[in-house]
Amino acid sequence: MEHKAKAEKYAKITAKTIISSDGNTSEMGQNAFFYESAEGLLTSVILLVAEFCPPEKRHIISVFKLIQDLLA
């Protein structure tokens, strides 16, 4: 259980870093909902890849490809 908690923590940090790379969330304004939703989606995809992909596919490229497939 401790490993899942750490995985969630680091997935959230990674998603937040990708979505707002400068770390400044005060400029989101009225779009804050959409930024937070994007962070949640990215966190979920990271955790899905970490849990269900074979070890050789557990990397950020797999996350990127999965999101591209979702957008297609």
C-alpha positions as YAML, in Angstrom:
chain: A
units: angstrom
residues:
- id: 1
  name: MET
  ca: [0.00, 0.00, 0.00]
- id: 2
  name: GLU
  ca: [2.89, 2.33, 0.76]
- id: 3
  name: HIS
  ca: [4.22, 1.88, -2.78]
- id: 4
  name: LYS
  ca: [0.88, 2.86, -4.31]
- id: 5
  name: ALA
  ca: [0.77, 6.00, -2.20]
- id: 6
  name: LYS
  ca: [4.27, 6.96, -3.33]
- id: 7
  name: ALA
  ca: [3.38, 6.20, -6.95]
- id: 8
  name: GLU
  ca: [0.31, 8.46, -6.72]
- id: 9
  name: LYS
  ca: [2.35, 11.22, -5.10]
- id: 10
  name: TYR
  ca: [5.05, 11.15, -7.76]
- id: 11
  name: ALA
  ca: [2.52, 10.81, -10.60]
- id: 12
  name: LYS
  ca: [0.75, 13.94, -9.33]
- id: 13
  name: ILE
  ca: [4.04, 15.83, -9.07]
- id: 14
  name: THR
  ca: [5.03, 14.74, -12.58]
- id: 15
  name: ALA
  ca: [1.66, 15.75, -14.04]
- id: 16
  name: LYS
  ca: [1.73, 19.12, -12.30]
- id: 17
  name: THR
  ca: [5.25, 19.74, -13.59]
- id: 18
  name: ILE
  ca: [4.27, 18.88, -17.16]
- id: 19
  name: ILE
  ca: [1.08, 20.96, -17.17]
- id: 20
  name: SER
  ca: [2.51, 24.05, -15.48]
- id: 21
  name: SER
  ca: [6.24, 23.80, -16.04]
- id: 22
  name: ASP
  ca: [7.00, 27.17, -14.42]
- id: 23
  name: GLY
  ca: [5.10, 26.18, -11.28]
- id: 24
  name: ASN
  ca: [3.06, 29.38, -11.32]
- id: 25
  name: THR
  ca: [-0.57, 28.39, -10.88]
- id: 26
  name: SER
  ca: [-1.78, 31.92, -10.12]
- id: 27
  name: GLU
  ca: [-2.01, 32.80, -13.83]
- id: 28
  name: MET
  ca: [-4.56, 30.07, -14.55]
- id: 29
  name: GLY
  ca: [-7.49, 32.34, -13.69]
- id: 30
  name: GLN
  ca: [-10.78, 31.18, -15.17]
- id: 31
  name: ASN
  ca: [-9.05, 28.24, -16.83]
- id: 32
  name: ALA
  ca: [-7.98, 26.67, -13.52]
- id: 33
  name: PHE
  ca: [-10.64, 23.95, -13.86]
- id: 34
  name: PHE
  ca: [-9.22, 22.84, -17.20]
- id: 35
  name: TYR
  ca: [-5.62, 22.85, -15.97]
- id: 36
  name: GLU
  ca: [-6.60, 20.79, -12.93]
- id: 37
  name: SER
  ca: [-8.56, 18.40, -15.16]
- id: 38
  name: ALA
  ca: [-5.54, 18.00, -17.44]
- id: 39
  name: GLU
  ca: [-3.36, 17.26, -14.41]
- id: 40
  name: GLY
  ca: [-5.86, 14.64, -13.21]
- id: 41
  name: LEU
  ca: [-6.03, 12.98, -16.61]
- id: 42
  name: LEU
  ca: [-2.25, 12.92, -16.97]
- id: 43
  name: THR
  ca: [-1.86, 11.52, -13.44]
- id: 44
  name: SER
  ca: [-4.35, 8.77, -14.28]
- id: 45
  name: VAL
  ca: [-2.58, 7.82, -17.49]
- id: 46
  name: ILE
  ca: [0.80, 7.72, -15.71]
- id: 47
  name: LEU
  ca: [-0.63, 5.39, -13.07]
- id: 48
  name: LEU
  ca: [-2.31, 3.17, -15.71]
- id: 49
  name: VAL
  ca: [0.96, 2.79, -17.59]
- id: 50
  name: ALA
  ca: [2.82, 2.07, -14.35]
- id: 51
  name: GLU
  ca: [0.36, -0.62, -13.32]
- id: 52
  name: PHE
  ca: [-0.63, -2.36, -16.55]
- id: 53
  name: CYS
  ca: [2.25, -2.01, -19.01]
- id: 54
  name: PRO
  ca: [5.07, -4.53, -19.10]
- id: 55
  name: PRO
  ca: [8.27, -3.28, -17.44]
- id: 56
  name: GLU
  ca: [9.97, -2.44, -20.75]
- id: 57
  name: LYS
  ca: [7.04, -0.13, -21.69]
- id: 58
  name: ARG
  ca: [6.83, 1.77, -18.38]
- id: 59
  name: HIS
  ca: [8.14, 5.16, -19.45]
- id: 60
  name: ILE
  ca: [6.89, 8.62, -20.34]
- id: 61
  name: ILE
  ca: [6.83, 7.82, -24.07]
- id: 62
  name: SER
  ca: [4.12, 5.22, -23.43]
- id: 63
  name: VAL
  ca: [2.14, 7.87, -21.55]
- id: 64
  name: PHE
  ca: [2.54, 10.27, -24.48]
- id: 65
  name: LYS
  ca: [1.47, 7.63, -27.03]
- id: 66
  name: LEU
  ca: [-1.57, 6.66, -24.97]
- id: 67
  name: ILE
  ca: [-2.70, 10.28, -24.72]
- id: 68
  name: GLN
  ca: [-2.21, 10.70, -28.48]
- id: 69
  name: ASP
  ca: [-4.39, 7.62, -29.03]
- id: 70
  name: LEU
  ca: [-7.06, 9.08, -26.75]
- id: 71
  name: LEU
  ca: [-7.05, 12.32, -28.75]
- id: 72
  name: ALA
  ca: [-7.35, 10.54, -32.12]
...
